[in-house]
PDB file of C-alpha atoms in Angstrom:
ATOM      1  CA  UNK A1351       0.000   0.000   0.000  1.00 80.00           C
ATOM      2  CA  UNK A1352       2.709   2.442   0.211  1.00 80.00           C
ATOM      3  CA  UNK A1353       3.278   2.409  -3.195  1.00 87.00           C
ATOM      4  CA  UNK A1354      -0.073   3.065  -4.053  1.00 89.00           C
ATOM      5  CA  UNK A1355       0.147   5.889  -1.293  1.00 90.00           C
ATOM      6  CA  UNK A1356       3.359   6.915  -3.009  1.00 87.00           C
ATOM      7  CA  UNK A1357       1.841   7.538  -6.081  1.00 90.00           C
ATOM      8  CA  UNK A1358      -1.394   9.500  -4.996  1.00 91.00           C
ATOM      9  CA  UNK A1359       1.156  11.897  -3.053  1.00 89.00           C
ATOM     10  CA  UNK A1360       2.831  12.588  -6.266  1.00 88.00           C
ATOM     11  CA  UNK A1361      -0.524  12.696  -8.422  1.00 90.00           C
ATOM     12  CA  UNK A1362      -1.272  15.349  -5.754  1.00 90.00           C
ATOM     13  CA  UNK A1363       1.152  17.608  -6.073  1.00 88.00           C
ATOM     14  CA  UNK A1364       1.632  18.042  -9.650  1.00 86.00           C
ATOM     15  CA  UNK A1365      -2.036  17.465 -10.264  1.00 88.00           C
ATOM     16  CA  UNK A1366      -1.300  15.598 -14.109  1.00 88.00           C
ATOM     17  CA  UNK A1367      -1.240  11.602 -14.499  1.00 88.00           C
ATOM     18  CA  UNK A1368       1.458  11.954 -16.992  1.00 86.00           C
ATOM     19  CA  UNK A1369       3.752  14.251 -15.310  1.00 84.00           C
ATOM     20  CA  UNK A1370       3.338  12.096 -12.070  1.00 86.00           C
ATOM     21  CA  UNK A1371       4.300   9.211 -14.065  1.00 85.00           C
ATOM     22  CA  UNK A1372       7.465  10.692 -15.678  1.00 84.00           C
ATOM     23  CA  UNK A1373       8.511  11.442 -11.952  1.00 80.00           C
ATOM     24  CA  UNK A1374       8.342   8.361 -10.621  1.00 84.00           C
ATOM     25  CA  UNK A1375       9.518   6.407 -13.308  1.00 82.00           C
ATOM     26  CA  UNK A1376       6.575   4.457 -14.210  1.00 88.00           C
ATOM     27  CA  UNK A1377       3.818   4.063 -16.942  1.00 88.00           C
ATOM     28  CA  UNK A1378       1.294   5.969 -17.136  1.00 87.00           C
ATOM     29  CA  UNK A1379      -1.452   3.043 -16.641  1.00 89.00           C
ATOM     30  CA  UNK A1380       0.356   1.886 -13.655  1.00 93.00           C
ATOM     31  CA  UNK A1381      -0.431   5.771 -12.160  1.00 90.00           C
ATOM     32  CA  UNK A1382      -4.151   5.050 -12.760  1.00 90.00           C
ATOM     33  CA  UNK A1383      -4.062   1.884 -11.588  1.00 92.00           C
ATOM     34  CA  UNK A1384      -2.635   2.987  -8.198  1.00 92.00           C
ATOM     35  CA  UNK A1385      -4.958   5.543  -8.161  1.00 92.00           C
ATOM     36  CA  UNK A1386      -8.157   3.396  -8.819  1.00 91.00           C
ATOM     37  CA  UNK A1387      -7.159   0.650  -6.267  1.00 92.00           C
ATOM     38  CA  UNK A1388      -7.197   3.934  -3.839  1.00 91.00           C
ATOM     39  CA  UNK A1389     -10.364   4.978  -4.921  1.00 91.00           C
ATOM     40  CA  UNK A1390     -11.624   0.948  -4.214  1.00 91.00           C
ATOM     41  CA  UNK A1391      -9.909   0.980  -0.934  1.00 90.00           C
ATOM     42  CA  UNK A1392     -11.915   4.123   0.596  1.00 92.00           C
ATOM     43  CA  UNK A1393     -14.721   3.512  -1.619  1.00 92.00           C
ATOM     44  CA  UNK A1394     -14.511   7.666  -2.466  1.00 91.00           C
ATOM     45  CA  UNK A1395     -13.074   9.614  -5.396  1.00 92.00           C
ATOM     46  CA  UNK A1396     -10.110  10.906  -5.299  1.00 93.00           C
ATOM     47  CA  UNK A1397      -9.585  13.219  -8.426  1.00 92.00           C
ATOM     48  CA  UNK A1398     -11.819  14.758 -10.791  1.00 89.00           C
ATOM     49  CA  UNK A1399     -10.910  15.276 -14.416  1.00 82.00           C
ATOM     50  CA  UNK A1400     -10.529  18.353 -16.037  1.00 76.00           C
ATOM     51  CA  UNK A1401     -10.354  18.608 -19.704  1.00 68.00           C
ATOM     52  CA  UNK A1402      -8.016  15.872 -21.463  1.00 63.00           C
ATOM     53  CA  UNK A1403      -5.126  16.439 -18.773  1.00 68.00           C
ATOM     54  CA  UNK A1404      -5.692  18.526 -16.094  1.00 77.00           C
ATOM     55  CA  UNK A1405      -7.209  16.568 -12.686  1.00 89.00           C
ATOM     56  CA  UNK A1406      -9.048  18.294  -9.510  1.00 90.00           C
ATOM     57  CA  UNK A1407      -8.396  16.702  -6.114  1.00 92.00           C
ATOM     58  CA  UNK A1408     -11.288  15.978  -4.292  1.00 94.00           C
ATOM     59  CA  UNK A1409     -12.172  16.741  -0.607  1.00 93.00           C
ATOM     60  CA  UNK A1410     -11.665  13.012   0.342  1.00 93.00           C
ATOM     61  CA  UNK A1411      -7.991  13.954  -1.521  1.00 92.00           C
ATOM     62  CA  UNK A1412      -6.785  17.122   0.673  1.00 92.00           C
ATOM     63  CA  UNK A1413      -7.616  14.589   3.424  1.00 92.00           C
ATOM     64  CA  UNK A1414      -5.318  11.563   2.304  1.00 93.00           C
ATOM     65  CA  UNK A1415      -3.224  13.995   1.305  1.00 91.00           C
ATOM     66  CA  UNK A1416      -2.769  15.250   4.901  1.00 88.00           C
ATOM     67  CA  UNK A1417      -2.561  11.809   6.296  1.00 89.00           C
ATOM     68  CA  UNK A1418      -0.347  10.505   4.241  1.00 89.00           C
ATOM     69  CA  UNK A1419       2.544  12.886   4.901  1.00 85.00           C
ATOM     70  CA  UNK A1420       2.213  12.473   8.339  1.00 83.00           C
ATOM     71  CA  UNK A1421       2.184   8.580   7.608  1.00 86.00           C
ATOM     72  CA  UNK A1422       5.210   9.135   5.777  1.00 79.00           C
ATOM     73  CA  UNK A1423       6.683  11.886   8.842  1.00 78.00           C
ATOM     74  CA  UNK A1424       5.996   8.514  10.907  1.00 79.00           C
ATOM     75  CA  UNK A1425       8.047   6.154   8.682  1.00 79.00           C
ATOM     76  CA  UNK A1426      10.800   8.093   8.396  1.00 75.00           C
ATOM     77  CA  UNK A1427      11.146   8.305  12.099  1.00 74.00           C
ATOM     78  CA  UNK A1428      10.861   4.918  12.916  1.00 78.00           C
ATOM     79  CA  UNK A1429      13.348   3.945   9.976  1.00 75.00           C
ATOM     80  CA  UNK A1430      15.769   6.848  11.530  1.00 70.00           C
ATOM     81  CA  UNK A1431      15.215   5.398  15.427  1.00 72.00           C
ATOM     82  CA  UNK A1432      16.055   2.074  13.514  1.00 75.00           C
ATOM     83  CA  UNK A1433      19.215   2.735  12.011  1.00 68.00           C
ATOM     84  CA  UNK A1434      19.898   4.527  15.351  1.00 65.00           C
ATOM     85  CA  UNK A1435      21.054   1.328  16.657  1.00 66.00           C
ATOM     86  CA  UNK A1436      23.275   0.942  13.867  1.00 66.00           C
ATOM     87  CA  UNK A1437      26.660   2.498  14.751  1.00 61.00           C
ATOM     88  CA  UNK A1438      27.277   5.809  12.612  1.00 67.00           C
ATOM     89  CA  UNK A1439      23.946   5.651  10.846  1.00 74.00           C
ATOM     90  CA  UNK A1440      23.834   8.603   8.547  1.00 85.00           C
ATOM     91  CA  UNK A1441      20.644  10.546   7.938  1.00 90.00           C
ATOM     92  CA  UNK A1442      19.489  13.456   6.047  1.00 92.00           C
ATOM     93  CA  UNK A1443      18.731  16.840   6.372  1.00 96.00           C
ATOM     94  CA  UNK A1444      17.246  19.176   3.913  1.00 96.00           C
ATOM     95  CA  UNK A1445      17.524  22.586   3.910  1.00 98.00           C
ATOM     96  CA  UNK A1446      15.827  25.852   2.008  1.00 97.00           C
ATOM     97  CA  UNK A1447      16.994  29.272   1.866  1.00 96.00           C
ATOM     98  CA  UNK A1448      15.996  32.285  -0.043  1.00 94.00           C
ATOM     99  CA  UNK A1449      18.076  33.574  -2.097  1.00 92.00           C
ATOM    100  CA  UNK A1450      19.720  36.805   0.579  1.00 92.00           C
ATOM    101  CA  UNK A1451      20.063  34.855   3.250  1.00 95.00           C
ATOM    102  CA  UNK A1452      21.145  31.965   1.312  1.00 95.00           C
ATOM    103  CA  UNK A1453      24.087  33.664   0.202  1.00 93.00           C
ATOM    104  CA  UNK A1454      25.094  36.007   3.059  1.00 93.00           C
ATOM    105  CA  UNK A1455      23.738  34.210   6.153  1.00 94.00           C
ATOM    106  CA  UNK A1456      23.757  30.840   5.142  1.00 96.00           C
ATOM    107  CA  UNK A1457      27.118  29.294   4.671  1.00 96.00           C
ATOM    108  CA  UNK A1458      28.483  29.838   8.014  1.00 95.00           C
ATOM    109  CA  UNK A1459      25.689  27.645   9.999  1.00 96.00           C
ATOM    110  CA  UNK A1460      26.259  25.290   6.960  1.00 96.00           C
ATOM    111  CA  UNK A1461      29.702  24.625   8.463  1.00 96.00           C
ATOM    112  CA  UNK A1462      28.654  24.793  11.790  1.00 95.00           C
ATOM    113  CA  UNK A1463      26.119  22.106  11.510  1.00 96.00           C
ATOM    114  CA  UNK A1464      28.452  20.206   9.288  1.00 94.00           C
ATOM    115  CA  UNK A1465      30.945  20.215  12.507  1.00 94.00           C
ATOM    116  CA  UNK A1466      28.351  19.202  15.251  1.00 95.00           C
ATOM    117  CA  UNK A1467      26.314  16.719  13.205  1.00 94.00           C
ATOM    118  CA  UNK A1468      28.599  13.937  11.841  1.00 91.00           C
ATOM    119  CA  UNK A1469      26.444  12.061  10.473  1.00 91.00           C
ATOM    120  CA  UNK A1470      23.864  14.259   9.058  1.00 93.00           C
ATOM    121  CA  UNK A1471      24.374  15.099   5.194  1.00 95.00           C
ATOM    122  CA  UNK A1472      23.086  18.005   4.242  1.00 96.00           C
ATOM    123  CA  UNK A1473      21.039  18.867   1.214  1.00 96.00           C
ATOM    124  CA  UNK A1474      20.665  22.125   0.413  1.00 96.00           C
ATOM    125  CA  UNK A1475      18.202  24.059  -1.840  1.00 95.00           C
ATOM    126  CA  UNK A1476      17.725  27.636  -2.610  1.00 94.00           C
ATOM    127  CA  UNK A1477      14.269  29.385  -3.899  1.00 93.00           C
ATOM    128  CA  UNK A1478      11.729  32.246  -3.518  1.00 92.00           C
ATOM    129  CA  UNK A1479      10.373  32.455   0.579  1.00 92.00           C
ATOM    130  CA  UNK A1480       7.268  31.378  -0.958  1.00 92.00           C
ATOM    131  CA  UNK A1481       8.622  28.526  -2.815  1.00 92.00           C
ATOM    132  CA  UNK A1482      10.477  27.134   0.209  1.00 94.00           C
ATOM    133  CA  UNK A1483       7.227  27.177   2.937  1.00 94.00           C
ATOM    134  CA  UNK A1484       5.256  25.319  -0.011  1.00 90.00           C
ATOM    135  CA  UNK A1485       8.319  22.488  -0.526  1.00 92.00           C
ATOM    136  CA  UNK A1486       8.128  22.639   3.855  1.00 92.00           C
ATOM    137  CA  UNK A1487       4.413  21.716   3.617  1.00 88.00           C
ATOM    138  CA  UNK A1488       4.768  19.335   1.384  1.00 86.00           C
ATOM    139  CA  UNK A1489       7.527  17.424   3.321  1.00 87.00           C
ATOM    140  CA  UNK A1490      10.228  17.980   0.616  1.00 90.00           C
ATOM    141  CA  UNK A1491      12.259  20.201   2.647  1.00 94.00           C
ATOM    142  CA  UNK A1492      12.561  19.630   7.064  1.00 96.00           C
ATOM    143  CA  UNK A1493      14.164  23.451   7.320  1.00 97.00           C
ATOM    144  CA  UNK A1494      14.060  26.793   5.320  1.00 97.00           C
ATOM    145  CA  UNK A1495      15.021  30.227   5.970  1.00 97.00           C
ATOM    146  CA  UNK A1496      13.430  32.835   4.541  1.00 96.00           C
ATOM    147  CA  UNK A1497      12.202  36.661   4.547  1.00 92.00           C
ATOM    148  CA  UNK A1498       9.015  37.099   4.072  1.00 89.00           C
ATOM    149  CA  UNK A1499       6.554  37.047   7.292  1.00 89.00           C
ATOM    150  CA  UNK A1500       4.496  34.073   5.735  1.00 91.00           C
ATOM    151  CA  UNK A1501       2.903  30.731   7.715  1.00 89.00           C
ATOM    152  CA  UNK A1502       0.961  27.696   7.157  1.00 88.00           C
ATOM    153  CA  UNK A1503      -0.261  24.488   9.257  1.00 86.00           C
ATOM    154  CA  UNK A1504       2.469  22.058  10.100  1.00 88.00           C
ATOM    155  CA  UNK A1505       5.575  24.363   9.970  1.00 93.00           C
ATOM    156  CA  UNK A1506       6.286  26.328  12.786  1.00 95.00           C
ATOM    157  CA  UNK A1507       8.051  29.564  12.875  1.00 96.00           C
ATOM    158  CA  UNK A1508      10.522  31.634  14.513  1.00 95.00           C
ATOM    159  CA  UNK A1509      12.451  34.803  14.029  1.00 94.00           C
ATOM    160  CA  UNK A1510      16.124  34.485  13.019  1.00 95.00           C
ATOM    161  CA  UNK A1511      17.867  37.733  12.982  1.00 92.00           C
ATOM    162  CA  UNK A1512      17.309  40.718  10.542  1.00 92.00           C
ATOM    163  CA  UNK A1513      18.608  42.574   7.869  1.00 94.00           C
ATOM    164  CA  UNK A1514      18.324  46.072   6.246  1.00 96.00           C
ATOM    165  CA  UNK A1515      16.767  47.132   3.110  1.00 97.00           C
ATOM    166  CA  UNK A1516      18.175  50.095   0.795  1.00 98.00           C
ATOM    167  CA  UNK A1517      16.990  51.816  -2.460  1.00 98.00           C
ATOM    168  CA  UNK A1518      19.850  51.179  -5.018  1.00 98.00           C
ATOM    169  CA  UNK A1519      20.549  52.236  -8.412  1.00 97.00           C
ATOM    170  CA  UNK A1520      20.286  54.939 -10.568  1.00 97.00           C
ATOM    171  CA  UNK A1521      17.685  56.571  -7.991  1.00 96.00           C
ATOM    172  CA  UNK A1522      16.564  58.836 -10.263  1.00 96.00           C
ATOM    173  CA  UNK A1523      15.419  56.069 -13.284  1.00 97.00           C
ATOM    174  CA  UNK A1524      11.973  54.777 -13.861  1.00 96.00           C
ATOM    175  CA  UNK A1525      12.967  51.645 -14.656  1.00 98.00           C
ATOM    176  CA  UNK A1526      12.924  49.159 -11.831  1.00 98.00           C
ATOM    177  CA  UNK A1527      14.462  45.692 -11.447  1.00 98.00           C
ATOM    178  CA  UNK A1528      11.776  43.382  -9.273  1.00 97.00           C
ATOM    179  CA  UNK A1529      12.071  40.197  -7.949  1.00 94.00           C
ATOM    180  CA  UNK A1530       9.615  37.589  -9.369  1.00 93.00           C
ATOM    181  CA  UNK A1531       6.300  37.164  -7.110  1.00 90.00           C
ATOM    182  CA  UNK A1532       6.865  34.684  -3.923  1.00 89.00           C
ATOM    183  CA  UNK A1533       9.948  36.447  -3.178  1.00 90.00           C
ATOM    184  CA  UNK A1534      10.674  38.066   0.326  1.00 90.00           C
ATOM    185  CA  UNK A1535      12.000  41.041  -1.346  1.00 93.00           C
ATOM    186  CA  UNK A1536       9.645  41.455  -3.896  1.00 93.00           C
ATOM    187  CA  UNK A1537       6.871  41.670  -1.240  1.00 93.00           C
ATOM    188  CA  UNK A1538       8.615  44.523   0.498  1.00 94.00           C
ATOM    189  CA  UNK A1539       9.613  46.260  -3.214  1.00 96.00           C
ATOM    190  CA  UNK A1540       6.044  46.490  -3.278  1.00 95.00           C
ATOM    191  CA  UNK A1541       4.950  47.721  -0.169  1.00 94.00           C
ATOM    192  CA  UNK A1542       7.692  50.991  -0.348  1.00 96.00           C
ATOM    193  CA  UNK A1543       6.674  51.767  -4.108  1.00 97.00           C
ATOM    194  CA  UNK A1544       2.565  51.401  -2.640  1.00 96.00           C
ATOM    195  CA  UNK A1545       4.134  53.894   0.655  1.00 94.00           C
ATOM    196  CA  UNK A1546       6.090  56.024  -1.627  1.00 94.00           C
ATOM    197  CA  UNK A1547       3.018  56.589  -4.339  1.00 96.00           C
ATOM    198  CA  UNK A1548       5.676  55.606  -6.662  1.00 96.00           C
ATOM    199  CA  UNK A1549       4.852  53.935 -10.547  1.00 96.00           C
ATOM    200  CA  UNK A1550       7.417  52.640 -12.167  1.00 96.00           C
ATOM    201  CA  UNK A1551       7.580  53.854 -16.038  1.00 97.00           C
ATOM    202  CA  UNK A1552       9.237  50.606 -16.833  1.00 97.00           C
ATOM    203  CA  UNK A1553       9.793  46.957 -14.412  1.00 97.00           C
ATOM    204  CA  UNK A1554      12.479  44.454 -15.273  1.00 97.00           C
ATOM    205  CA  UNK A1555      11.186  40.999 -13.165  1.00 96.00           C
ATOM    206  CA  UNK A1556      14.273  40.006 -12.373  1.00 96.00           C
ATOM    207  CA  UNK A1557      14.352  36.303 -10.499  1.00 92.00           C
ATOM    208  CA  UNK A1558      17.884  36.371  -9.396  1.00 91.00           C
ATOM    209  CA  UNK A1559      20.069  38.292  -6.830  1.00 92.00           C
ATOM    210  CA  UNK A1560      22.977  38.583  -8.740  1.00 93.00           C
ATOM    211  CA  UNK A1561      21.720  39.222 -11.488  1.00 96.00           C
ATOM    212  CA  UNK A1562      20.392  42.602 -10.467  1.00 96.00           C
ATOM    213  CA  UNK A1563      23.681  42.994  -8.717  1.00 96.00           C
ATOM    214  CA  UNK A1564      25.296  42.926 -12.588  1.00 97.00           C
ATOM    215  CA  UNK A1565      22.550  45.540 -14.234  1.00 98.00           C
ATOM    216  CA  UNK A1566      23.124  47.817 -10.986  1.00 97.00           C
ATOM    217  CA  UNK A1567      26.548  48.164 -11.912  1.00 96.00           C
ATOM    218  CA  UNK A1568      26.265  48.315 -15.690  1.00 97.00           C
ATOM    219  CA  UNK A1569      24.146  51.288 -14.381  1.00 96.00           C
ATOM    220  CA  UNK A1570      20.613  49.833 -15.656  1.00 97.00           C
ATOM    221  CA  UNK A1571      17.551  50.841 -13.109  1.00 97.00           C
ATOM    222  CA  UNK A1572      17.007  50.996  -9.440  1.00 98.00           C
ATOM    223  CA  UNK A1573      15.861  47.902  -7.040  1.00 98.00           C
ATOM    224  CA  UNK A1574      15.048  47.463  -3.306  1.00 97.00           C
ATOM    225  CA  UNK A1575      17.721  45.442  -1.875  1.00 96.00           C
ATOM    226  CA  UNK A1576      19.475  43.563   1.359  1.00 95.00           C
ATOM    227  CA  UNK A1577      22.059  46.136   2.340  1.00 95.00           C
ATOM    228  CA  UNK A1578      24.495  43.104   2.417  1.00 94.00           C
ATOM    229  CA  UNK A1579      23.878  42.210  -1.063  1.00 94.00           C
ATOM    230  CA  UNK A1580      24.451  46.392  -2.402  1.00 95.00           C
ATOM    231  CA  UNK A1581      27.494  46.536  -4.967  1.00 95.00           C
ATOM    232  CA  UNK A1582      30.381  48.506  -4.008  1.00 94.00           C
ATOM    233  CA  UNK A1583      30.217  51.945  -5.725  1.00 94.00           C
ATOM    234  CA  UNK A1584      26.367  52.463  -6.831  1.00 97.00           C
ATOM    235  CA  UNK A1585      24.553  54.967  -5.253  1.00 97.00           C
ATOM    236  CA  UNK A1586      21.822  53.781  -2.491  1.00 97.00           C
ATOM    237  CA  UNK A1587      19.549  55.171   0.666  1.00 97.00           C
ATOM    238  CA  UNK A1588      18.503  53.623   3.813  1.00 96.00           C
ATOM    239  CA  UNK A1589      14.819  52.371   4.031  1.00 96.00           C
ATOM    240  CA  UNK A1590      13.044  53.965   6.972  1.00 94.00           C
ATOM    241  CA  UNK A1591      12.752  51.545  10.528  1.00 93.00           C
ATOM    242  CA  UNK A1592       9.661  49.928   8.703  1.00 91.00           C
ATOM    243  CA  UNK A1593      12.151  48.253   6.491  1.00 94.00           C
ATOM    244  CA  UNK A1594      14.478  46.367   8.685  1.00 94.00           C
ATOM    245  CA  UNK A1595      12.354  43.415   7.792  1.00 93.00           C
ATOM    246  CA  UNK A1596      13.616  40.301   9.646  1.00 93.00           C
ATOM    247  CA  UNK A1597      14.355  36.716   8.311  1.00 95.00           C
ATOM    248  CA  UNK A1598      12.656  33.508   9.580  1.00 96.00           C
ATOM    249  CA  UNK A1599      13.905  29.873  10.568  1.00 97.00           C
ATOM    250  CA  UNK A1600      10.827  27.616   9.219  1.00 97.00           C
ATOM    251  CA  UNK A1601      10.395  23.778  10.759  1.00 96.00           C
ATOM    252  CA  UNK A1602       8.333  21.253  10.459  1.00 93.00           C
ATOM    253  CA  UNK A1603       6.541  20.339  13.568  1.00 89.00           C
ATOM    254  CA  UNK A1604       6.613  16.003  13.078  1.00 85.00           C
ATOM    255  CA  UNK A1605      10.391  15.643  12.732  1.00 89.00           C
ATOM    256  CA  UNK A1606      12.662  12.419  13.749  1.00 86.00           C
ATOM    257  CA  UNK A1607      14.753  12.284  16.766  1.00 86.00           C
ATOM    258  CA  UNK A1608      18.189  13.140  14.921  1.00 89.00           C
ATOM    259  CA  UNK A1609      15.906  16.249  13.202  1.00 93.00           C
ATOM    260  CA  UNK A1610      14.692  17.445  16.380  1.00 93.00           C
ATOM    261  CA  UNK A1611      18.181  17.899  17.311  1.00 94.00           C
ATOM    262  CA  UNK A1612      19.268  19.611  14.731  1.00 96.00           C
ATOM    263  CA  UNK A1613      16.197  22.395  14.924  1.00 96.00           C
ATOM    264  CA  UNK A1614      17.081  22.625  18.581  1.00 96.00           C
ATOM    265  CA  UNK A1615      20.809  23.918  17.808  1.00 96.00           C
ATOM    266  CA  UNK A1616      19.560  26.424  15.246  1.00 96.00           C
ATOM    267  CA  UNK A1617      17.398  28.071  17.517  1.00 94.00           C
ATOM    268  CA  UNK A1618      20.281  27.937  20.318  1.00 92.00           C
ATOM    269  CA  UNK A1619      22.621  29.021  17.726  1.00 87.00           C
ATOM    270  CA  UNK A1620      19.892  32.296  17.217  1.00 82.00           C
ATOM    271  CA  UNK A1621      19.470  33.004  20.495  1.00 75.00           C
ATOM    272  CA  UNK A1622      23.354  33.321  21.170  1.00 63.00           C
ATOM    273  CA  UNK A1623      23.859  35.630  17.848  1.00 59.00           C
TER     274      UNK A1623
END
C-alpha cells in the first residue's frame, strides 16, 4: 500500500497523471491503476478530471493527502530510530533558503552544523520564501530560511535575525528591477513603491540576486535590496525603521529524533547571535 500511497502523493502535487508518471519512473497506466485501487480501498473519489489532462483533487484527496505525509513523517522516524542502533547511521537533512540569506547568512551555519552533526548530510536548496514554505508543507524540505513574514499548518516559525533594506541604483530612473512574485523582497519592493506613491515607467522581473547585482553596476535601473547584497560603488539610501524586515527559521513540527536535534541547535545558535 505504500506504493499506491506513493503515487497518490505525487498525483497530488503536480495534479497531471502523466507528469506524475514521468517522476516516478513508471507508466502511465500503472499511475491510474494505483490511483483506482485507492479509490476501491476508501470507496470515495479521489480526483476529478478536467479537460483531457488537467485533474481536480477531491475533498476526500486534501484529506489523504494530509494523512499521508504524516504517515510518511511517521516512517521516516521509525526507519531513523532504527538505524539509530546501527553504529554511525547517517541521515538526512534538507535545507531551504531564499536567495539573501542563502548567500550572506547561510554558509556559516552550513559549516557549523556540518561540525556538530557527523552524520547528518546536508542537502541544500535555494528558492523564492514562498517557494520554500510550499516544498516545507509538502515534506520535501525539514528546514528553510526565509524573509518574508508568511505561515501555514504544520511548519512552525521563529524569528532568526534581521537585515536592512536600501533603495539602489540609478535613484533617479523609472525603470525598476523586481524580484519575481513569492519572493521576500519582492513583497517589500512592493509595499515601499505602494508607501512612496511611486509607478514605475518601466519593471524588469528580475528572479535572481545577482543578477540585479550585474545591471546595478552596468548602471541599468534601481531595485530594493538587502544592504548586504548592495554593490560597491552604486549609489543607495537607507529604508526607513519599517524596512528592517527580519528573516525567519521555518520547521516542520513532526520531525525524527536526529531532526529534532538539529532544529534545537539552530534556535540555540539564534538566540546566542
Amino acid at each position: 500500500m505504500f506504493t499506491q500511497l506513493a503515487t497518490f502523493k505525487m498525483v497530488y502535487e503536480v495534479q497531471n497523471f502523466s507528469l506524475a508518471a514521468q517522476q516516478l519512473f513508471i507508466a502511465q497506466p500503472t499511475v491510474s491503476s494505483h490511483i483506482q485501487q485507492l479509490e476501491k480501498y476508501f470507496g470515495q473519489k479521489l480526483f476529478q478530471r478536467q479537460g483531457r489532462k488537467d485533474i481536480q483533487p477531491t475533498e476526500a484527496a486534501k484529506v489523504l493527502y494530509r494523512q499521508v505525509n504524516q504517515l510518511l513523517d511517521d516512517w521516516q522516524s521509525i526507519t531513523t530510530t532504527m538505524r539509530q542502533t546501527i553504529p554511525e547511521a547517517r541521515y538526512q537533512v534538507k535545507i531551504g533558503a531564499s536567495q539573501t540569506f542563502g548567500i550572506y547568512r547561510l554558509p556559516p551555519i552550513i559549516q557549523a552544523l556540518n561540525q556538530q552533526f557527523q552524520n547528518g548530510d546536508f542537502n541544500i536548496t535555494m528558492a523564492n520564501s514562498e517557494a520554500i514554505l510550499k516544498a516545507l508543507s509538502a515534506h520535501k524540505l525539514d528546514f528553510g530560511f526565509i524573509e518574508k513574514p508568511i505561515a501555514t499548518s504544520g511548519v512552525s516559525r521563529y524569528e532568526y535575525g534581521a537585515d536592512q533594506l536600501v533603495r539602489c541604483g540609478d535613484l533617479t530612473s523609472g525603470t525598476w528591477l523586481i524580484r519575481e512574485p513569492g519572493s521576500g523582497v519582492a513583497h517589500y519592493t512592493k509595499m515601499y513603491l505602494q508607501s512612496a506613491n511611486i509607478k514605475p515607467a518601466k519593471v524588469l522581473q528580475v528572479a535572481n540576486n545577482e543578477l540585479i547585482i550585474q545591471l546595478l553596476k552596468l548602471g541599468v535601473g534601481q531595485t530594493i535590496l538587502s544592504d548586504q547584497a548592495k554593490p560597491k560603488g552604486v549609489p543607495h539610501e537607507v529604508l526607513p525603521p519599517a524596512y528592517l524586515r527580519h528573516f525567519y527559521f521555518l520547521s516542520r513540527d513532526h520531525l525524527s529524533a536526529n531532526l529534532q536535534q538539529v532544529a534545537a541547535y539552530l534556535l540555540k545558535r539564534s538566540q546566542a547571535n
